[in-house]
């Protein structure tokens, strides 16, 4: 038996576990890429429109920092400018979680040690995780490229774009393979890899907007840009990501040789013998487990708020064609373009905030699966109090996140207009208008956890469905009753639109009913043990 014995069986096991998850994500990425290409063709139909859009986008540093530049005034380059770096980051995030799920999480749950007692080599688990990640990255990249080609863009550029995405997934799959050797917990391994991803995105943003340009080349996300699909198709850059991934895999193997199973190379910190008063009780535990994650989300919202506020004043220059103005009006309402732009971005922020709320309930499910909930409930702790702590976080933290987004956006936008106080108040209210819809998604996740804990992931499907309805429902001319299925359809398009209290009250009531149902369900069902 060698160190890779059993890799094939573990690959088949991993693919079976991800038989729904990975195909769904591949379909989502393909659909988004193809839809973006089709929508851009309608917005910028003529070469003059594409050239004007390219000049306008590249003249706004905040926009270039967020998405990257448009390298040539072609339809393809204009269509994918928002997808290239941002989509690569999302695929990288997916691959980070996939590698950790099949490596460190397996060790944390004790299944890796159990498998290791059979005919399974020492590095078989790591190899299986890397193989699944590599295949998934390549499939998502190729399918997305096929979607772009099917939408009418050049085949060569579409292939280059898809392979660029696949390369980013490969690299950060390798990063996750390394962090999985460093820490004892899957959450910490994912966190370290995500920090590396954020650092790479930041390097690219600085290199693209302020320079020096070599910073873009120092970032794996920047490599995806430098492929320049539809703008010359620089094929040789595609060699760099596989080489970097191979080097990271070699580092991961070297680290795996010198550690024990279920151990990490970074030392665990010994905590104090007694908890502080503020950390005692159910809420203290929930806060202790989730405060770092919330801090990271809060930092992201502060940054995004500043960028959105800075971008709002330049929307008029960027959207210079009649088609672009028609599209932003359809997305945001009937008011000025700047208000419509902010309304569309706040609507997207509402969806992202709902994702945070879902992660809180998914974390509780992870705690239960790891058998850490049952010992807690064996004490005097009431299970309703434990769930209430997570529900408080899932409903109150979105208030903090959206408020910070509104404050930062209002500050940046208001300074430009000379009235920061007025704009902060106006945009905080606009951001908080998304809260009732966020609470409905939190309620759905909570109810799923309360009654059928293993089905809590269905909340992600619901969120993805609502996102697609909001982004493409109008463009696809779906019936209004279909659009009304999404709670975000009923959120007011603020700033710049009238507010009707009834939909917000109904959404809030629905969220409250779902939360109450979750508490009732959790009180009666068995806990994994």
Coordinates of C-alpha atoms in Angstrom, one line a residue:
X1 CA 0.0 0.0 0.0
X2 CA 1.3 3.4 -0.9
X3 CA 0.4 6.9 0.4
X4 CA -2.2 7.4 -2.4
X5 CA -4.0 4.0 -2.0
X6 CA -7.8 4.5 -1.9
X7 CA -7.7 7.9 -3.7
X8 CA -10.1 6.7 -6.4
X9 CA -12.7 5.5 -3.8
X10 CA -12.5 8.7 -1.9
X11 CA -12.9 10.7 -5.1
X12 CA -16.1 8.8 -5.9
X13 CA -17.3 9.3 -2.3
X14 CA -16.7 13.0 -2.5
X15 CA -18.4 13.3 -5.9
X16 CA -21.4 11.4 -4.5
X17 CA -21.6 13.8 -1.5
X18 CA -21.4 16.8 -3.9
X19 CA -23.6 15.3 -6.6
X20 CA -26.2 18.1 -6.1
X21 CA -24.1 20.9 -4.8
X22 CA -21.5 21.2 -7.5
X23 CA -23.8 20.8 -10.6
X24 CA -26.1 23.5 -9.1
X25 CA -23.2 25.9 -8.8
X26 CA -22.0 25.0 -12.3
X27 CA -25.4 25.8 -13.6
X28 CA -25.6 29.1 -11.7
X29 CA -22.2 30.3 -13.0
X30 CA -23.0 29.3 -16.5
X31 CA -26.4 31.0 -16.4
X32 CA -25.1 34.2 -15.0
X33 CA -22.3 34.4 -17.5
X34 CA -24.5 33.8 -20.5
X35 CA -27.2 36.1 -19.2
X36 CA -24.7 38.9 -18.6
X37 CA -23.4 38.6 -22.2
X38 CA -27.0 38.7 -23.6
X39 CA -28.0 41.7 -21.5
X40 CA -24.8 43.6 -22.4
X41 CA -25.5 43.0 -26.1
X42 CA -28.9 44.7 -25.6
X43 CA -27.5 47.6 -23.6
X44 CA -24.5 48.4 -25.8
X45 CA -25.5 47.2 -29.3
X46 CA -23.2 49.5 -31.4
X47 CA -19.4 49.8 -31.5
X48 CA -19.8 53.4 -30.5
X49 CA -21.7 52.5 -27.3
X50 CA -19.1 49.9 -26.4
X51 CA -16.3 52.4 -26.8
X52 CA -18.1 55.0 -24.8
X53 CA -18.8 52.5 -22.0
X54 CA -15.2 51.4 -22.0
X55 CA -13.9 54.9 -21.7
X56 CA -16.4 55.8 -19.0
X57 CA -15.6 52.6 -16.9
X58 CA -11.9 53.0 -17.1
X59 CA -12.1 56.7 -16.1
X60 CA -13.7 55.7 -12.7
X61 CA -11.0 54.5 -10.4
X62 CA -13.4 53.1 -7.8
X63 CA -15.1 51.0 -10.5
X64 CA -11.8 49.7 -11.8
X65 CA -10.7 48.8 -8.3
X66 CA -14.0 46.9 -7.7
X67 CA -14.2 45.0 -11.0
X68 CA -11.0 45.6 -13.0
X69 CA -10.5 47.6 -16.2
X70 CA -12.0 46.9 -19.7
X71 CA -9.0 46.1 -21.8
X72 CA -10.6 46.7 -25.2
X73 CA -13.8 48.4 -26.5
X74 CA -15.3 45.1 -27.7
X75 CA -18.7 43.6 -26.8
X76 CA -17.1 40.6 -25.1
X77 CA -14.7 42.6 -23.0
X78 CA -17.5 45.0 -21.9
X79 CA -19.8 42.0 -21.2
X80 CA -17.4 40.2 -18.8
X81 CA -15.7 43.2 -17.1
X82 CA -17.8 42.7 -14.0
X83 CA -17.5 39.0 -14.1
X84 CA -13.8 38.4 -14.7
X85 CA -12.3 39.2 -11.3
X86 CA -15.5 39.1 -9.2
X87 CA -16.6 35.7 -10.6
X88 CA -13.1 34.3 -10.2
X89 CA -13.2 35.3 -6.5
X90 CA -16.6 33.6 -6.1
X91 CA -15.3 30.4 -7.8
X92 CA -12.2 30.6 -5.6
X93 CA -14.4 30.8 -2.5
X94 CA -16.4 27.8 -3.7
X95 CA -13.2 25.8 -4.2
X96 CA -11.9 26.8 -0.8
X97 CA -14.9 25.4 0.9
X98 CA -14.8 22.3 -1.2
X99 CA -11.3 21.4 -0.3
X100 CA -11.8 22.1 3.4
X101 CA -15.0 20.1 3.3
X102 CA -13.2 17.0 2.0
X103 CA -10.0 17.3 4.0
X104 CA -9.9 19.2 7.4
X105 CA -13.7 18.8 8.0
X106 CA -13.4 15.1 7.6
X107 CA -10.6 14.9 10.1
X108 CA -12.5 17.2 12.5
X109 CA -15.5 14.9 12.3
X110 CA -13.3 11.8 13.0
X111 CA -14.2 10.1 9.7
X112 CA -10.6 10.5 8.3
X113 CA -9.1 8.5 11.2
X114 CA -11.8 5.9 10.8
X115 CA -11.0 5.6 7.0
X116 CA -7.3 5.6 7.8
X117 CA -7.7 2.4 9.7
X118 CA -8.7 0.7 6.5
X119 CA -6.7 0.3 3.2
X120 CA -6.3 4.0 2.6
X121 CA -3.0 5.8 2.1
X122 CA -1.9 8.8 4.2
X123 CA -2.4 11.4 1.5
X124 CA -5.4 9.8 -0.2
X125 CA -7.9 12.2 1.5
X126 CA -5.9 15.3 0.5
X127 CA -5.4 13.9 -3.1
X128 CA -9.2 13.3 -3.4
X129 CA -10.1 16.8 -2.3
X130 CA -7.6 18.3 -4.8
X131 CA -8.9 16.1 -7.6
X132 CA -12.5 17.0 -7.0
X133 CA -11.7 20.7 -6.7
X134 CA -9.6 20.6 -9.9
X135 CA -12.3 18.8 -11.9
X136 CA -15.0 21.1 -10.5
X137 CA -13.0 24.2 -11.4
X138 CA -12.4 23.0 -14.9
X139 CA -16.0 22.0 -15.5
X140 CA -17.4 25.3 -14.2
X141 CA -14.9 27.2 -16.3
X142 CA -15.6 25.3 -19.5
X143 CA -19.4 25.4 -19.0
X144 CA -19.3 29.1 -18.4
X145 CA -17.2 29.6 -21.5
X146 CA -19.7 27.5 -23.5
X147 CA -22.5 29.7 -22.1
X148 CA -20.8 32.9 -23.3
X149 CA -20.2 31.3 -26.7
X150 CA -23.8 30.3 -26.9
X151 CA -24.8 33.9 -26.2
X152 CA -23.0 35.0 -29.3
X153 CA -19.5 36.0 -28.1
X154 CA -16.3 34.7 -29.9
X155 CA -15.5 31.1 -29.1
X156 CA -11.7 31.7 -28.5
X157 CA -12.4 34.5 -26.0
X158 CA -15.1 32.5 -24.2
X159 CA -12.7 29.6 -23.8
X160 CA -10.0 31.9 -22.5
X161 CA -12.5 33.4 -20.0
X162 CA -13.6 30.0 -18.8
X163 CA -10.1 28.8 -18.3
X164 CA -9.2 31.9 -16.4
X165 CA -11.9 31.2 -14.0
X166 CA -10.8 27.6 -13.7
X167 CA -7.2 28.7 -13.0
X168 CA -8.4 30.9 -10.1
X169 CA -10.3 27.9 -8.6
X170 CA -7.2 25.7 -8.9
X171 CA -4.9 28.2 -7.1
X172 CA -7.2 28.8 -4.2
X173 CA -8.0 25.1 -4.0
X174 CA -4.3 24.8 -3.4
X175 CA -4.3 27.6 -0.8
X176 CA -7.1 25.7 1.1
X177 CA -5.1 22.5 0.9
X178 CA -2.2 24.3 2.7
X179 CA -4.4 26.0 5.3
X180 CA -6.1 22.6 6.0
X181 CA -2.7 21.4 7.3
X182 CA -2.2 24.4 9.5
X183 CA -5.3 24.5 11.7
X184 CA -7.2 22.0 13.7
X185 CA -10.6 23.2 12.8
X186 CA -12.3 23.4 9.4
X187 CA -13.6 26.9 10.2
X188 CA -10.2 28.3 10.9
X189 CA -8.8 26.6 7.8
X190 CA -11.5 28.2 5.6
X191 CA -11.0 31.5 7.4
X192 CA -7.3 31.6 6.6
X193 CA -7.9 30.7 3.0
X194 CA -10.5 33.4 2.7
X195 CA -8.2 36.0 4.2
X196 CA -5.6 35.0 1.4
X197 CA -8.4 35.4 -1.2
X198 CA -9.3 38.9 0.2
X199 CA -5.6 39.9 0.2
X200 CA -5.3 38.7 -3.5
X201 CA -8.4 40.7 -4.5
X202 CA -7.1 43.8 -2.6
X203 CA -3.7 43.6 -4.4
X204 CA -5.5 43.4 -7.7
X205 CA -7.7 46.3 -6.9
X206 CA -4.7 48.5 -5.9
X207 CA -2.7 47.4 -8.9
X208 CA -5.5 48.2 -11.3
X209 CA -6.6 51.5 -9.9
X210 CA -3.6 53.2 -8.2
X211 CA -0.7 51.1 -9.2
X212 CA 2.0 49.9 -9.4
X213 CA 0.8 47.5 -12.0
X214 CA 3.0 44.7 -10.8
X215 CA 0.6 44.3 -7.8
X216 CA -2.0 43.0 -10.3
X217 CA 0.5 40.3 -11.4
X218 CA 1.2 39.4 -7.8
X219 CA -2.4 38.4 -7.4
X220 CA -4.0 35.1 -8.6
X221 CA -7.2 37.1 -9.2
X222 CA -5.1 39.5 -11.3
X223 CA -3.9 36.6 -13.5
X224 CA -7.5 36.0 -14.5
X225 CA -7.7 39.6 -15.8
X226 CA -4.4 39.4 -17.6
X227 CA -5.7 36.6 -19.8
X228 CA -7.7 39.5 -21.4
X229 CA -10.5 37.5 -23.0
X230 CA -12.0 39.2 -26.0
X231 CA -9.1 41.8 -25.8
X232 CA -6.3 39.8 -27.4
X233 CA -6.6 36.5 -25.5
X234 CA -3.2 36.2 -23.8
X235 CA -3.0 32.4 -23.7
X236 CA 0.4 32.0 -22.0
X237 CA -0.9 33.5 -18.8
X238 CA -3.1 30.4 -18.3
X239 CA 0.1 28.4 -17.6
X240 CA 0.7 30.3 -14.4
X241 CA -2.2 29.2 -12.3
X242 CA -1.6 25.4 -12.7
X243 CA 2.1 25.9 -11.8
X244 CA 1.1 27.9 -8.7
X245 CA -1.4 25.2 -7.7
X246 CA 1.2 22.5 -8.2
X247 CA 3.6 24.4 -5.9
X248 CA 0.9 24.9 -3.3
X249 CA 0.0 21.2 -3.4
X250 CA 3.7 20.3 -2.9
X251 CA 3.7 22.5 0.2
X252 CA 0.5 20.9 1.5
X253 CA 2.0 17.4 1.1
X254 CA 5.2 18.5 2.8
X255 CA 3.2 19.9 5.7
X256 CA 1.0 16.8 5.9
X257 CA 4.1 14.6 6.3
X258 CA 5.1 16.3 9.6
X259 CA 1.7 16.4 11.4
X260 CA -0.5 13.9 13.0
X261 CA -4.0 13.2 11.8
X262 CA -6.6 15.5 13.5
X263 CA -3.7 17.9 14.5
X264 CA -2.8 21.3 13.0
X265 CA 0.7 22.7 12.7
X266 CA -0.4 26.0 14.3
X267 CA -0.6 25.7 18.1
X268 CA -4.0 25.9 19.7
X269 CA -4.2 28.8 22.1
X270 CA -5.0 27.7 25.7
X271 CA -8.0 29.9 26.8
X272 CA -8.5 31.2 30.3
X273 CA -9.7 28.7 32.9
X274 CA -12.9 30.8 33.5
X275 CA -15.0 32.7 31.1
X276 CA -15.6 36.4 31.5
X277 CA -19.1 37.3 32.8
X278 CA -20.1 38.6 29.4
X279 CA -19.3 35.3 27.8
X280 CA -21.3 33.1 30.2
X281 CA -24.7 31.7 29.1
X282 CA -26.1 30.8 25.7
X283 CA -25.7 34.3 24.2
X284 CA -22.1 34.5 25.4
X285 CA -21.2 31.3 23.7
X286 CA -22.9 32.3 20.5
X287 CA -21.1 35.7 20.5
X288 CA -17.8 34.0 21.3
X289 CA -18.1 31.6 18.3
X290 CA -19.3 34.2 15.8
X291 CA -17.8 37.5 16.7
X292 CA -14.7 37.1 14.4
X293 CA -16.9 36.2 11.4
X294 CA -19.2 39.2 12.1
X295 CA -16.2 41.5 12.3
X296 CA -15.0 40.3 8.9
X297 CA -18.5 40.9 7.4
X298 CA -18.7 44.3 9.0
X299 CA -15.3 45.3 7.5
X300 CA -16.5 44.3 4.1
X301 CA -19.7 46.3 4.4
X302 CA -17.8 49.4 5.4
X303 CA -15.5 49.1 2.4
X304 CA -18.4 48.3 0.0
X305 CA -20.4 51.3 1.4
X306 CA -17.5 53.7 0.7
X307 CA -17.1 52.3 -2.9
X308 CA -20.8 52.5 -3.6
X309 CA -21.0 56.1 -2.3
X310 CA -18.1 57.0 -4.5
X311 CA -19.5 55.3 -7.5
X312 CA -22.9 56.9 -7.3
X313 CA -21.8 60.3 -8.4
X314 CA -20.2 58.8 -11.6
X315 CA -23.1 56.7 -12.8
X316 CA -24.4 59.3 -15.2
X317 CA -21.1 59.3 -17.1
X318 CA -20.8 55.5 -17.1
X319 CA -24.3 54.9 -18.4
X320 CA -24.3 57.0 -21.5
X321 CA -26.4 55.0 -24.0
X322 CA -30.1 54.9 -24.3
X323 CA -30.2 51.1 -23.6
X324 CA -28.1 51.5 -20.5
X325 CA -30.5 54.1 -19.1
X326 CA -33.4 51.9 -19.9
X327 CA -31.8 49.0 -18.1
X328 CA -31.0 50.9 -14.9
X329 CA -34.5 52.4 -14.8
X330 CA -36.0 48.9 -15.0
X331 CA -33.7 47.7 -12.2
X332 CA -34.1 50.7 -9.9
X333 CA -37.3 52.6 -10.5
X334 CA -38.3 55.9 -12.1
X335 CA -36.1 58.4 -10.2
X336 CA -32.7 59.8 -11.1
X337 CA -30.0 57.5 -12.3
X338 CA -27.9 57.9 -9.2
X339 CA -30.9 57.0 -6.9
X340 CA -31.7 54.0 -9.2
X341 CA -28.0 52.9 -9.1
X342 CA -28.0 53.0 -5.3
X343 CA -31.4 51.3 -5.1
X344 CA -30.2 48.4 -7.3
X345 CA -27.0 48.1 -5.2
X346 CA -28.8 48.1 -1.9
X347 CA -31.2 45.5 -3.2
X348 CA -28.1 43.3 -3.9
X349 CA -26.8 44.1 -0.5
X350 CA -30.1 42.8 1.0
X351 CA -29.5 39.5 -0.8
X352 CA -25.9 39.3 0.5
X353 CA -27.1 40.2 4.0
X354 CA -29.6 37.4 3.9
X355 CA -26.7 35.1 3.0
X356 CA -25.0 36.1 6.3
X357 CA -28.2 35.4 8.2
X358 CA -28.3 31.9 6.7
X359 CA -24.7 31.2 7.6
X360 CA -25.5 31.8 11.2
X361 CA -28.1 29.0 11.2
X362 CA -25.9 26.8 9.1
X363 CA -23.2 27.2 11.7
X364 CA -25.5 26.0 14.4
X365 CA -26.3 23.0 12.3
X366 CA -22.5 22.4 12.0
X367 CA -22.2 22.5 15.7
X368 CA -24.9 19.9 16.0
X369 CA -23.4 17.6 13.4
X370 CA -20.0 17.9 15.2
X371 CA -21.8 16.6 18.4
X372 CA -21.1 19.8 20.3
X373 CA -24.7 20.7 20.9
X374 CA -25.7 17.6 22.7
X375 CA -23.2 18.1 25.6
X376 CA -24.4 21.6 26.0
X377 CA -28.0 20.5 26.3
X378 CA -27.1 17.9 28.8
X379 CA -26.4 20.8 31.2
X380 CA -29.1 23.1 32.6
X381 CA -29.1 25.1 29.3
X382 CA -32.6 25.2 27.8
X383 CA -32.4 24.4 24.1
X384 CA -34.7 27.3 23.3
X385 CA -32.2 29.7 24.9
X386 CA -29.4 28.2 22.7
X387 CA -31.5 28.7 19.5
X388 CA -32.6 32.1 20.7
X389 CA -29.0 33.2 20.8
X390 CA -28.4 32.3 17.2
X391 CA -31.8 33.8 16.1
X392 CA -30.8 37.0 17.9
X393 CA -27.6 37.1 15.9
X394 CA -29.3 36.2 12.6
X395 CA -31.8 39.0 13.0
X396 CA -29.8 41.7 14.8
X397 CA -26.5 41.5 12.9
X398 CA -28.2 42.4 9.6
X399 CA -29.3 45.6 11.2
X400 CA -25.7 46.4 12.0
X401 CA -24.4 45.4 8.6
X402 CA -27.0 47.4 6.6
X403 CA -26.7 50.4 8.9
X404 CA -22.9 50.5 8.4
X405 CA -23.4 50.1 4.6
X406 CA -25.8 53.1 4.6
X407 CA -23.6 55.2 6.8
X408 CA -20.5 54.7 4.7
X409 CA -22.3 55.1 1.4
X410 CA -24.0 58.3 2.7
X411 CA -20.8 59.6 3.9
X412 CA -18.9 59.1 0.6
X413 CA -21.9 60.3 -1.5
X414 CA -22.7 63.2 0.8
X415 CA -19.2 64.6 0.9
X416 CA -19.4 64.9 -2.9
X417 CA -22.7 66.7 -2.7
X418 CA -21.7 68.8 0.3
X419 CA -24.4 67.4 2.6
X420 CA -23.1 64.3 4.3
X421 CA -25.5 64.4 7.2
X422 CA -28.6 64.5 5.0
X423 CA -27.3 61.7 2.7
X424 CA -26.3 59.5 5.7
X425 CA -29.8 59.7 7.1
X426 CA -31.4 59.1 3.7
X427 CA -29.2 56.1 2.7
X428 CA -29.3 54.4 6.1
X429 CA -33.1 54.4 5.7
X430 CA -32.8 53.0 2.2
X431 CA -30.4 50.2 3.3
X432 CA -32.6 49.2 6.2
X433 CA -35.6 48.9 3.9
X434 CA -34.1 45.5 2.9
X435 CA -34.4 44.2 6.5
X436 CA -37.9 42.6 6.4
X437 CA -36.9 40.5 3.3
X438 CA -33.6 39.5 5.1
X439 CA -35.6 38.4 8.1
X440 CA -37.8 36.2 5.9
X441 CA -34.8 34.3 4.7
X442 CA -33.5 34.1 8.2
X443 CA -36.9 32.7 9.2
X444 CA -36.8 30.1 6.4
X445 CA -33.4 28.9 7.5
X446 CA -34.4 28.8 11.1
X447 CA -37.6 26.9 10.4
X448 CA -35.7 24.3 8.3
X449 CA -33.2 23.9 11.2
X450 CA -36.0 23.7 13.7
X451 CA -38.0 20.9 12.0
X452 CA -35.6 19.1 9.7
X453 CA -32.0 20.2 10.5
X454 CA -30.4 18.4 7.6
X455 CA -32.5 20.4 5.2
X456 CA -31.2 23.8 6.3
X457 CA -29.1 24.0 3.2
X458 CA -32.4 24.3 1.3
X459 CA -32.3 27.9 2.4
X460 CA -29.4 28.5 0.0
X461 CA -31.5 27.2 -2.8
X462 CA -34.3 29.6 -1.8
X463 CA -31.8 32.5 -1.7
X464 CA -30.3 31.6 -5.0
X465 CA -33.8 31.4 -6.6
X466 CA -34.8 34.8 -5.2
X467 CA -31.5 36.3 -6.4
X468 CA -32.1 35.0 -10.0
X469 CA -35.6 36.2 -10.0
X470 CA -34.5 39.7 -8.9
X471 CA -31.6 39.9 -11.4
X472 CA -33.1 38.3 -14.5
X473 CA -36.9 38.0 -13.9
X474 CA -37.6 41.4 -15.5
X475 CA -35.2 40.8 -18.4
X476 CA -36.8 37.3 -19.0
X477 CA -40.3 38.9 -18.8
X478 CA -41.6 36.5 -16.2
X479 CA -45.1 36.9 -14.9
X480 CA -45.5 39.2 -11.9
X481 CA -46.8 36.4 -9.7
X482 CA -43.5 34.6 -10.2
X483 CA -41.5 37.7 -9.3
X484 CA -43.7 38.1 -6.2
X485 CA -42.5 34.8 -4.8
X486 CA -39.3 36.6 -3.8
X487 CA -39.5 38.7 -0.6
X488 CA -37.0 41.1 -2.2
X489 CA -39.6 42.0 -4.9
X490 CA -41.7 43.6 -2.1
X491 CA -38.8 45.7 -0.7
X492 CA -39.1 49.4 -1.7
X493 CA -36.5 50.5 -4.3
X494 CA -34.9 53.2 -2.1
X495 CA -33.7 55.8 -2.4
X496 CA -35.9 57.6 -4.8
X497 CA -39.2 55.6 -4.6
X498 CA -42.3 55.8 -2.5
X499 CA -42.6 53.6 0.6
X500 CA -45.6 51.4 1.3
X501 CA -45.7 50.1 4.9
X502 CA -48.0 47.1 4.3
X503 CA -45.5 44.9 2.4
X504 CA -42.8 45.6 5.0
X505 CA -45.2 44.8 7.8
X506 CA -46.3 41.5 6.1
X507 CA -42.7 40.5 5.5
X508 CA -41.8 41.2 9.1
X509 CA -44.8 39.2 10.4
X510 CA -43.9 36.3 8.1
X511 CA -40.3 36.3 9.4
X512 CA -41.6 36.4 13.0
X513 CA -44.0 33.4 12.3
X514 CA -41.1 31.4 10.8
X515 CA -38.9 32.1 13.8
X516 CA -41.6 31.1 16.2
X517 CA -42.1 27.9 14.3
X518 CA -38.4 27.2 14.4
X519 CA -38.4 27.5 18.2
X520 CA -41.4 25.2 18.5
X521 CA -39.9 22.7 16.1
X522 CA -36.5 22.6 17.8
X523 CA -38.1 22.1 21.1
X524 CA -39.7 18.8 19.9
X525 CA -37.2 17.2 17.6
X526 CA -34.3 15.0 18.5
X527 CA -30.8 16.4 18.6
X528 CA -28.0 14.7 16.7
X529 CA -25.9 12.7 19.1

